[in-house]
GROMACS .gro file of C-alpha atoms in nm:
model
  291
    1UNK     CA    1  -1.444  -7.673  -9.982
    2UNK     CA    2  -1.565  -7.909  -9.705
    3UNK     CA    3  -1.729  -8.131  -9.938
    4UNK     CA    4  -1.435  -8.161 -10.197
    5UNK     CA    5  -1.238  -8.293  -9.887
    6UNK     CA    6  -1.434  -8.529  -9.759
    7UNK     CA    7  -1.507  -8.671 -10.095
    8UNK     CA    8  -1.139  -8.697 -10.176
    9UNK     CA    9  -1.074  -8.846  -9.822
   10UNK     CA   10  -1.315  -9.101  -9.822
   11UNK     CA   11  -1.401  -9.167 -10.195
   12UNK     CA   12  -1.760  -9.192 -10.107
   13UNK     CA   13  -2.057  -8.994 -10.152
   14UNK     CA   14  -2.257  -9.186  -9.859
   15UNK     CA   15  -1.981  -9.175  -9.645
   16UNK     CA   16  -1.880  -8.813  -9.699
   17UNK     CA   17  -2.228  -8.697  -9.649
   18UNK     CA   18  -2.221  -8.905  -9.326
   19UNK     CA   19  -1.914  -8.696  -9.251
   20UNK     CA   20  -2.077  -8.361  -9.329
   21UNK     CA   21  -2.386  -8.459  -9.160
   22UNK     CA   22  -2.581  -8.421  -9.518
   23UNK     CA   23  -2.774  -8.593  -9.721
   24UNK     CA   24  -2.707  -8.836  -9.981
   25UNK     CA   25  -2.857  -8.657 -10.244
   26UNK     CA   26  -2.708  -8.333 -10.097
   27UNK     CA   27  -2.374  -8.444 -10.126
   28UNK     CA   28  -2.439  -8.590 -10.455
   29UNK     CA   29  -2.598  -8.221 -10.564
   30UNK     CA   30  -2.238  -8.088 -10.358
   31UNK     CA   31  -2.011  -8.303 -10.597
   32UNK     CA   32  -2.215  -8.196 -10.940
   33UNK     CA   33  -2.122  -7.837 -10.829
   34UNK     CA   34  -1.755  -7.931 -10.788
   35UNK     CA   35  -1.717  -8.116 -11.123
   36UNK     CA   36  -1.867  -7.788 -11.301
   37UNK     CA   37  -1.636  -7.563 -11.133
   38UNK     CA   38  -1.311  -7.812 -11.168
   39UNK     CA   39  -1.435  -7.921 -11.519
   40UNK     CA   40  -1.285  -8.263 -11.443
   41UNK     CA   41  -1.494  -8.565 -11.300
   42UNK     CA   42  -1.308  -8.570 -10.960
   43UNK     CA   43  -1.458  -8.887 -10.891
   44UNK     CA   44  -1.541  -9.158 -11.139
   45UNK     CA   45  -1.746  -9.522 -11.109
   46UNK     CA   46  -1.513  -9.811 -11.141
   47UNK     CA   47  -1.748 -10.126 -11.030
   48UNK     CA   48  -1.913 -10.080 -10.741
   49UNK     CA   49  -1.673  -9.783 -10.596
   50UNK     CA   50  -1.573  -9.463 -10.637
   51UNK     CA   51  -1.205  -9.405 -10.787
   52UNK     CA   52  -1.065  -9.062 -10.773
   53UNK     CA   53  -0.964  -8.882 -11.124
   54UNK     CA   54  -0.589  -8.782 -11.189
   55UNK     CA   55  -0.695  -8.401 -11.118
   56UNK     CA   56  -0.886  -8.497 -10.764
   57UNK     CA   57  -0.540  -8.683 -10.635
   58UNK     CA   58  -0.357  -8.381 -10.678
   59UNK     CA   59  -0.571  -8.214 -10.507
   60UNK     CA   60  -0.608  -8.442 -10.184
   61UNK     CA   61  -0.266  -8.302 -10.115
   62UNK     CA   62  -0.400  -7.936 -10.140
   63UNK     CA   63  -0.718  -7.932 -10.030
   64UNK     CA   64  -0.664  -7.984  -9.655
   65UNK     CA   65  -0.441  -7.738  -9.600
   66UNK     CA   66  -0.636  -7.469  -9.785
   67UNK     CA   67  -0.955  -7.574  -9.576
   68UNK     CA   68  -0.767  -7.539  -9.279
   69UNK     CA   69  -0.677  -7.161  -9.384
   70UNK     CA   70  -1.023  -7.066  -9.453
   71UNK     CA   71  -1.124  -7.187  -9.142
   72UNK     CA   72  -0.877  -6.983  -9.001
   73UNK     CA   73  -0.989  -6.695  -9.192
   74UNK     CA   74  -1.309  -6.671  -9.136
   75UNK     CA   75  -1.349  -6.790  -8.786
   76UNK     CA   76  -1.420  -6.606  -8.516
   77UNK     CA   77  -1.113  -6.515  -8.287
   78UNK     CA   78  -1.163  -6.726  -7.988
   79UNK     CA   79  -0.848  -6.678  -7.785
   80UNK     CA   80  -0.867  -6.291  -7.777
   81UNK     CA   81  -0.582  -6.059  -7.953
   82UNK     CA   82  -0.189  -6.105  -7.895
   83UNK     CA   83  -0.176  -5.799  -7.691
   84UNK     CA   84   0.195  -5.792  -7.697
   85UNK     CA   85   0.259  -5.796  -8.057
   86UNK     CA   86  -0.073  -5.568  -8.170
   87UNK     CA   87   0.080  -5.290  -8.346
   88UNK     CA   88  -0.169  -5.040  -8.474
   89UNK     CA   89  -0.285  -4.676  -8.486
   90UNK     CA   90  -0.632  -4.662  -8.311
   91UNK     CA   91  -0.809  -4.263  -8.413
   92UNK     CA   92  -1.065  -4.093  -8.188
   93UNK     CA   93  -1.251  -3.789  -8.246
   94UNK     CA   94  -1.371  -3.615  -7.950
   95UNK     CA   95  -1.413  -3.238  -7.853
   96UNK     CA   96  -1.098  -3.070  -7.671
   97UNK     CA   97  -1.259  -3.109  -7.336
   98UNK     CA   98  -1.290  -3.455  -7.405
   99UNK     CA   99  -0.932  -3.511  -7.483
  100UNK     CA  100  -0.792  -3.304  -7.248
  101UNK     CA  101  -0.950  -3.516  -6.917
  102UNK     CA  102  -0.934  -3.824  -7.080
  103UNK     CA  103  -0.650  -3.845  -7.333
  104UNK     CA  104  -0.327  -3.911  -7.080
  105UNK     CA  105  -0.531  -4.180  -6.906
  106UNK     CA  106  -0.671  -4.389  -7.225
  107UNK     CA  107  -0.293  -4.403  -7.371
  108UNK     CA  108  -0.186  -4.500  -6.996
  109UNK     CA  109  -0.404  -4.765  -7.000
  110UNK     CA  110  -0.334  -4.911  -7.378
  111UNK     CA  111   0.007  -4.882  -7.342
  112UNK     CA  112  -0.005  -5.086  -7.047
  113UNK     CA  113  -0.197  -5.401  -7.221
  114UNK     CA  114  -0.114  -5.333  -7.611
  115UNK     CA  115   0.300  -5.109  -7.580
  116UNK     CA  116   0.296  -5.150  -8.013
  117UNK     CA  117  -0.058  -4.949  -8.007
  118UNK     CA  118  -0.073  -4.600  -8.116
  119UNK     CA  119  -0.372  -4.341  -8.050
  120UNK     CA  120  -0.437  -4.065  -8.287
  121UNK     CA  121  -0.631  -3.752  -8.132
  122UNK     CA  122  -0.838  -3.553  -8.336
  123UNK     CA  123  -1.045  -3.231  -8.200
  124UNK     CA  124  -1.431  -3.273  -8.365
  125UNK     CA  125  -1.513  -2.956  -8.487
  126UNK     CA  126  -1.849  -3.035  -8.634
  127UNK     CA  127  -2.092  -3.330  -8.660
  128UNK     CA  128  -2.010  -3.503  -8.913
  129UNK     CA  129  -2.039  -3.900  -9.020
  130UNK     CA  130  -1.807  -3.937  -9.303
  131UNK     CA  131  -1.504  -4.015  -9.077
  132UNK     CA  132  -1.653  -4.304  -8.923
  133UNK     CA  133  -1.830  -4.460  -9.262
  134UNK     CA  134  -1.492  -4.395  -9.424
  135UNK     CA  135  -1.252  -4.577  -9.124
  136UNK     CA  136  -1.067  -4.262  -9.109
  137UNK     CA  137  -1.183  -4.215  -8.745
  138UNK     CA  138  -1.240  -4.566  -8.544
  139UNK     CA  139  -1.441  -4.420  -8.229
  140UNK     CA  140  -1.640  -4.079  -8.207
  141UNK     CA  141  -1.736  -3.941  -7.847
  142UNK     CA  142  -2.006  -3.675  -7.838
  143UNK     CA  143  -2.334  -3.594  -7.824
  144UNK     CA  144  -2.553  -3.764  -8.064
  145UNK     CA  145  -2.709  -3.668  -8.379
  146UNK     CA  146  -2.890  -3.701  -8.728
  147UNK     CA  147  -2.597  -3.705  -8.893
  148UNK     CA  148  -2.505  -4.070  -8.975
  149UNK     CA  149  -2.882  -4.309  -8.876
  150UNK     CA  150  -2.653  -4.644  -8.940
  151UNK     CA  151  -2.368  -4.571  -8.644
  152UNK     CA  152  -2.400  -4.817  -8.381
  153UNK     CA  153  -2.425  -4.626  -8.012
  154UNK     CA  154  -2.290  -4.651  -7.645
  155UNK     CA  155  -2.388  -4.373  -7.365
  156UNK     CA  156  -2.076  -4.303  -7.131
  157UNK     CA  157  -2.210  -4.090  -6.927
  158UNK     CA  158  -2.462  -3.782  -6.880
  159UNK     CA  159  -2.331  -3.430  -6.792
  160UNK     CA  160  -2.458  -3.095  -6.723
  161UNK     CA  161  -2.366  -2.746  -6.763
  162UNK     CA  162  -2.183  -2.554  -6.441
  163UNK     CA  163  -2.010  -2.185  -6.442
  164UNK     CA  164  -1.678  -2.202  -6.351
  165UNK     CA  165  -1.445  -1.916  -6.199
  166UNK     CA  166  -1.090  -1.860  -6.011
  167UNK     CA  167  -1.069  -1.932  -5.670
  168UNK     CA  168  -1.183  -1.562  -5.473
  169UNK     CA  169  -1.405  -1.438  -5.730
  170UNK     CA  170  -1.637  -1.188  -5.611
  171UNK     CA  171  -1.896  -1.431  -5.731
  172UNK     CA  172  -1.845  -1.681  -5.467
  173UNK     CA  173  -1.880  -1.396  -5.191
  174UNK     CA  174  -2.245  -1.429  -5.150
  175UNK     CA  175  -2.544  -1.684  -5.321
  176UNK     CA  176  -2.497  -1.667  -5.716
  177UNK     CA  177  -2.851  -1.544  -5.811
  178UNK     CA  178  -2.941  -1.463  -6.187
  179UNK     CA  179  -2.896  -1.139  -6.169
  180UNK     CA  180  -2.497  -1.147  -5.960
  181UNK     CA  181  -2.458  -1.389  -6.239
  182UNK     CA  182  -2.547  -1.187  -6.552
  183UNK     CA  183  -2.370  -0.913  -6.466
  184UNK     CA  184  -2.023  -1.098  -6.453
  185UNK     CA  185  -1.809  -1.136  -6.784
  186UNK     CA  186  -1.847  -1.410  -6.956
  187UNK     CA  187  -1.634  -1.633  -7.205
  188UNK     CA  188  -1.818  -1.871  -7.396
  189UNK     CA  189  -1.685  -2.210  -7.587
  190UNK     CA  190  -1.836  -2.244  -7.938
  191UNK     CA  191  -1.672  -2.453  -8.243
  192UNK     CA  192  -1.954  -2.237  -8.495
  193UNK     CA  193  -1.859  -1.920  -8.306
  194UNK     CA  194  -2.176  -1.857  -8.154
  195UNK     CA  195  -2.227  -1.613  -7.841
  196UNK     CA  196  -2.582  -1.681  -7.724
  197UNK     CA  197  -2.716  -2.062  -7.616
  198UNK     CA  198  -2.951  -2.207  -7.369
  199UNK     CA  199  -2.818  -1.993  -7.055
  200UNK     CA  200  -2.880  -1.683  -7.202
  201UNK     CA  201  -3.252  -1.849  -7.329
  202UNK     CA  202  -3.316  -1.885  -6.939
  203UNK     CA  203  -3.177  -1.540  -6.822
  204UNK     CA  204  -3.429  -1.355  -7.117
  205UNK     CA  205  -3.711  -1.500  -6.948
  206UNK     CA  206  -3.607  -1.303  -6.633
  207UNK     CA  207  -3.541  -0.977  -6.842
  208UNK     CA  208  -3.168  -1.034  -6.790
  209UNK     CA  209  -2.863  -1.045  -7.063
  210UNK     CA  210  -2.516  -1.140  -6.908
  211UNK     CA  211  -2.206  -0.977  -7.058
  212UNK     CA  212  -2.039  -1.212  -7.302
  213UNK     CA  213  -1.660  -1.082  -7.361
  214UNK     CA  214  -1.512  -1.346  -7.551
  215UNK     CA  215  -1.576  -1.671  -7.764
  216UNK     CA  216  -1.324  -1.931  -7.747
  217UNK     CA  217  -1.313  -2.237  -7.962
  218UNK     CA  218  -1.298  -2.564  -7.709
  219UNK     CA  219  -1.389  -2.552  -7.343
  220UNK     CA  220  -1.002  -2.600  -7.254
  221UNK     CA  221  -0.957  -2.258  -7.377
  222UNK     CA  222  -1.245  -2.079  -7.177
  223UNK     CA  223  -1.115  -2.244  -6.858
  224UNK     CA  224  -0.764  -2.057  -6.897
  225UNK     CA  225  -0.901  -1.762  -6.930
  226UNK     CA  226  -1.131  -1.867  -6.651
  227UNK     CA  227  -0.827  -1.921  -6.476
  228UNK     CA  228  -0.620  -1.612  -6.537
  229UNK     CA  229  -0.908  -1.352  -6.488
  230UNK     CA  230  -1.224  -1.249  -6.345
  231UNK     CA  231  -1.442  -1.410  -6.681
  232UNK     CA  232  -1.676  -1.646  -6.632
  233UNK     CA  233  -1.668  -1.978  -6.795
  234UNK     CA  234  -1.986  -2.205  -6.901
  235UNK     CA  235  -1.835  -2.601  -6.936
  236UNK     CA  236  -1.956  -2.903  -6.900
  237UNK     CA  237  -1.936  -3.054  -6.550
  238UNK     CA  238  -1.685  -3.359  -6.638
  239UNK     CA  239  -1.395  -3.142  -6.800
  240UNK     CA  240  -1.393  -2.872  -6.456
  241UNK     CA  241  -1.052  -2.844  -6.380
  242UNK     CA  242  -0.891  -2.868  -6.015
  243UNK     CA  243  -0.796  -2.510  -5.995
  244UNK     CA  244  -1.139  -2.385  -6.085
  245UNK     CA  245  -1.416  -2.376  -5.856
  246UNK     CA  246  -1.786  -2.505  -5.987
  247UNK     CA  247  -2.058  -2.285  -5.968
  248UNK     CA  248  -2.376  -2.437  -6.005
  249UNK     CA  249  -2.624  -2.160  -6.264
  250UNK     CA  250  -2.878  -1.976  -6.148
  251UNK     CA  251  -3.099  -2.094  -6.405
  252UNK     CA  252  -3.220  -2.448  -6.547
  253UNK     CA  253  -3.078  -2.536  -6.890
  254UNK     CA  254  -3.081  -2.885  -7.039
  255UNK     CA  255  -2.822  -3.132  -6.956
  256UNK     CA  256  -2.632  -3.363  -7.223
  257UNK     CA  257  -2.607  -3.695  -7.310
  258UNK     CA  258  -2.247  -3.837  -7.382
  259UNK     CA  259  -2.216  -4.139  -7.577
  260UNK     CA  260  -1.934  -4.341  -7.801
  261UNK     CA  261  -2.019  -4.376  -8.197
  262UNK     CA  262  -1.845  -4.658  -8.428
  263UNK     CA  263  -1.987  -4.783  -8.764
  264UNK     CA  264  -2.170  -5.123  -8.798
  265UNK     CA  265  -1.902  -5.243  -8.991
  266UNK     CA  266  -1.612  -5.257  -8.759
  267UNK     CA  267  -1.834  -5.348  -8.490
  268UNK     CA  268  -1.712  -5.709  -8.434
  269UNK     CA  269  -1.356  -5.698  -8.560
  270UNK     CA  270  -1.183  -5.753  -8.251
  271UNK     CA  271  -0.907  -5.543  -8.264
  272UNK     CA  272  -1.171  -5.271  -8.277
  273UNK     CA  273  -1.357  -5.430  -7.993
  274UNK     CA  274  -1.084  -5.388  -7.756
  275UNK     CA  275  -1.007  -5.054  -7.846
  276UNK     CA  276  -1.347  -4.979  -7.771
  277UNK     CA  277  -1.333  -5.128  -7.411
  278UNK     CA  278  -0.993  -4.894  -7.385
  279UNK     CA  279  -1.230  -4.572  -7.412
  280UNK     CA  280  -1.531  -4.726  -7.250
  281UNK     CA  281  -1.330  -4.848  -6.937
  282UNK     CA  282  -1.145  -4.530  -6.926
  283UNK     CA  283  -1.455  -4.322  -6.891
  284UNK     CA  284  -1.629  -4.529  -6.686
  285UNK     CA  285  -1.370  -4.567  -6.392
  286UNK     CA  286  -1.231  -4.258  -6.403
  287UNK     CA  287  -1.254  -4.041  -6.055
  288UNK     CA  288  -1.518  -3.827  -6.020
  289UNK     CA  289  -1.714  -3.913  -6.349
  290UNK     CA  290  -2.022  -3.793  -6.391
  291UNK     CA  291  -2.342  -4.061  -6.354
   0.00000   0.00000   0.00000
């Protein structure tokens, strides 16, 4: 397209080329190509110049305007998104605990620089890539796996697992060992339902099995009945709630990484970009985040 209009601008292979920064013989190669896909001429010897064909002045009315839109097209947005007028529906998939510390904050925040955006919350209940290779879901936030090798990564943040309990539990009335520990109630979070994980791995070692009452699906729902009871919750650190008190355990387990997953190809499109920084800048500045 940039060779047909500088051809039918100047008239001139040498001086087109000179234009392009090409090549005689490239430009002359160019304008061979152009006359097979136009099947017409385009630009025919009359003496010692160059006189364009009926079908190439037509198109020296055309041709500039088009270029200009495919430039436009395919460049690269350098001036950054019209906020203001961005109206679109950004989806996240994230586990309740997620959500429920950082949801209200994240739409706070695009509201504020994008009012036409729209989030759409959706609890992950297992690991699963298709969402993200289909552009049903535009940002995942969990711990990473095998599922999906092509999904492009960003850590947030490490956390770590912590018992948490109502404020005057009798655990908090003297030094939570493995054994005061065990022998508390205990609710445990679990999307596949499971009741036994890396705590009760560590408290088998010691010959000990704690007392699991209940299995809840999102860590949200183990907090409340945390909250309302003398049960035991395991959660992650970064989703504790104000009106539960911490507890560190009594035995080592491993910690977690969390990270952000997107697929490679939305990862420059700049509307996704931004929502992207939305999450990322969320996470990252919120009080109290974990390192």
């Amino acid at each position: 397209m940039r060779a047909l209009d500088a051809l039918l601008a100047t008239g001139s292979v040498t001086e087109a080329a000179a234009r392009l920064g090409l090549s005689v013989s490239a430009m002359s190669r160019n304008l061979a190509r152009l006359r097979k896909v136009t099947g017409d001429p385009l630009l025919v010897r009359a003496g010692s110049r160059l006189v364009p064909s009926p079908r190439a002045v037509a198109l020296s009315a055309e041709v500039p305007a088009l270029l200009a839109r495919v430039e436009s097209a395919l460049a690269r947005d350098e001036h950054g998104l019209e906020l203001e007028t961005l109206s679109r529906t950004f989806s996240l998939r994230a586990n309740e605990g997620f959500i429920h510390r950082f949801a209200a904050p994240l739409l706070q925040r695009m509201l504020s620089a994008a009012p036409q955006t729209r989030l759409k919350l959706a609890a992950k209940r297992v690991k699963d890539g298709a969402p993200l290779r289909e552009g049903t879901a535009d940002l995942e936030i969990g711990v990473l796996g095998d599922f999906a090798p092509e999904i492009l990564t960003r850590r947030l943040f490490d956390d770590e697992f912590i018992a948490a309990a109502r404020p005057g539990h009798a655990l908090l009335d003297a030094p939570v060992t493995p054994e005061r520990f065990a022998n508390c109630l205990h609710v445990v979070a679990s999307r596949r339902g499971q009741t036994t994980g890396p705590v009760d791995e560590a408290l088998a070692r010691l010959g000990l099995v704690r007392q699991v009452v209940a299995v809840v699906p999102g860590f949200p729902d183990a907090m409340e009945i945390a909250r309302r009871s003398d049960v035991i919750a395991q959660i992650p650190r970064s989703v504790l709630s104000s009106d539960l008190v911490g507890i560190e355990l009594p035995v080592s387990v491993p910690g977690i990484s969390v990270s952000a997953m997107w697929h490679p190809r939305f990862d420059v499109d700049p509307e996704q970009k931004w929502f992207r920084e939305m999450v990322f800048e969320t996470v990252l500045k919120s009080p109290g985040e974990p390192s």
